[in-house]
Amino acid sequence: MNRYYLYCIMCNLLTCFILYIPNVLIEQRFDGALMSMILGIPISFCLAGTFLLVMRRVPRMDLASYLRTLLPRWVFLPFTVYQALMWFAASCGAIGELTLVLRRYTVPDISFTMLLLLHLAAIAWAASRSTKTVLAILEIVSLLCVPLMTFLVLKAWANERISWDSIYVLTDYVVQPPTWMGLAASTYVFSGYVNLAVFHKVFRHPIGWRSLLASVVMGTGVLFTIVLVPVGFFGTYGVADFPYISASTADSMRLDYGFIERVLYLYMLCMLLSMLNFGMMIWHVGIEMLKTCMPARLLRTNVREQLFALSVCLLLSIATLLFFNLLDEKSMLTWTTGWLSFRLFSEIATVAFLALLLLRRRKPA
């Protein structure tokens, strides 16, 4: 199995604990959330499998460079810029949500703008590095955070305070029809595969089916954890009273024999590293896609490539600062849920478009 592919998947999975994914699914727990979660698994498997089949046809090459050889320029440029903007939008909500939660629970004396600026500076520096450097950072942070988060998840499931009766109540609503919003939130958990669009160019071997199955198993575990564990801790109805449900769940646990008693601090440390890792990965993917749209003569030296990457990061930082200073928390939730809904439509359309290109290329002349 290609470990870097799994690191991309794990990075995306860890962000689901801090994003609004649990809030969306818990809000719809009586209106089709469980069926949306169940159906989201095969839908995501099909999307990821189709995407991997496309990428297997372009060994040691990123998706944008491959499309540039197939599509006319008037189609390639808007498509690639649109995909890059979708990647940047994904990181925007994640960074803002992390900053809000971190400020509320750990450092309330620091202003939101200052804390967000520190996060953006760290992400901008890391995202402007080379692809191999980004993958190395991704590996280091994943090896630090994944074992810790796995321990916290297992501790949550084994906690004596969890009410299995509350979880069992939700099974009465499993037959409720799924909703588009529920499917959008559920499939986002599995969407880490899209980062192969750039990182595939440094992989020596194509991604195998074992890696795909492993990612689906991990995603399924995370998907049911972020919904059912809070329900078990706070009750079928009481769970809706918490705006930051994952952080509140972590704060409900204690380490009896640890040097840090409150699990919240370990959880927030893990989320901070994971979110910075996620922002670095997403920004780097978007920057690399934009590079393929630029004339080769403008980026023919490493210095020019670095200046271009830093310029994009500066624009993204300014846009993110303005965005979150103009919106309140309720507006951010509305924007994030709207983006999630549109993302699923965009992801299905993109994968279908790539599959059609692959089939067309296979046709004999």
Coordinates of C-alpha atoms in Angstrom, one line a residue, residues 5 146 263 287 319:
Y5 CA -2.0 8.1 -0.1
V146 CA -3.1 9.5 14.1
V263 CA -8.6 15.0 27.3
I287 CA -1.0 26.3 -6.0
A319 CA -9.2 36.8 1.5

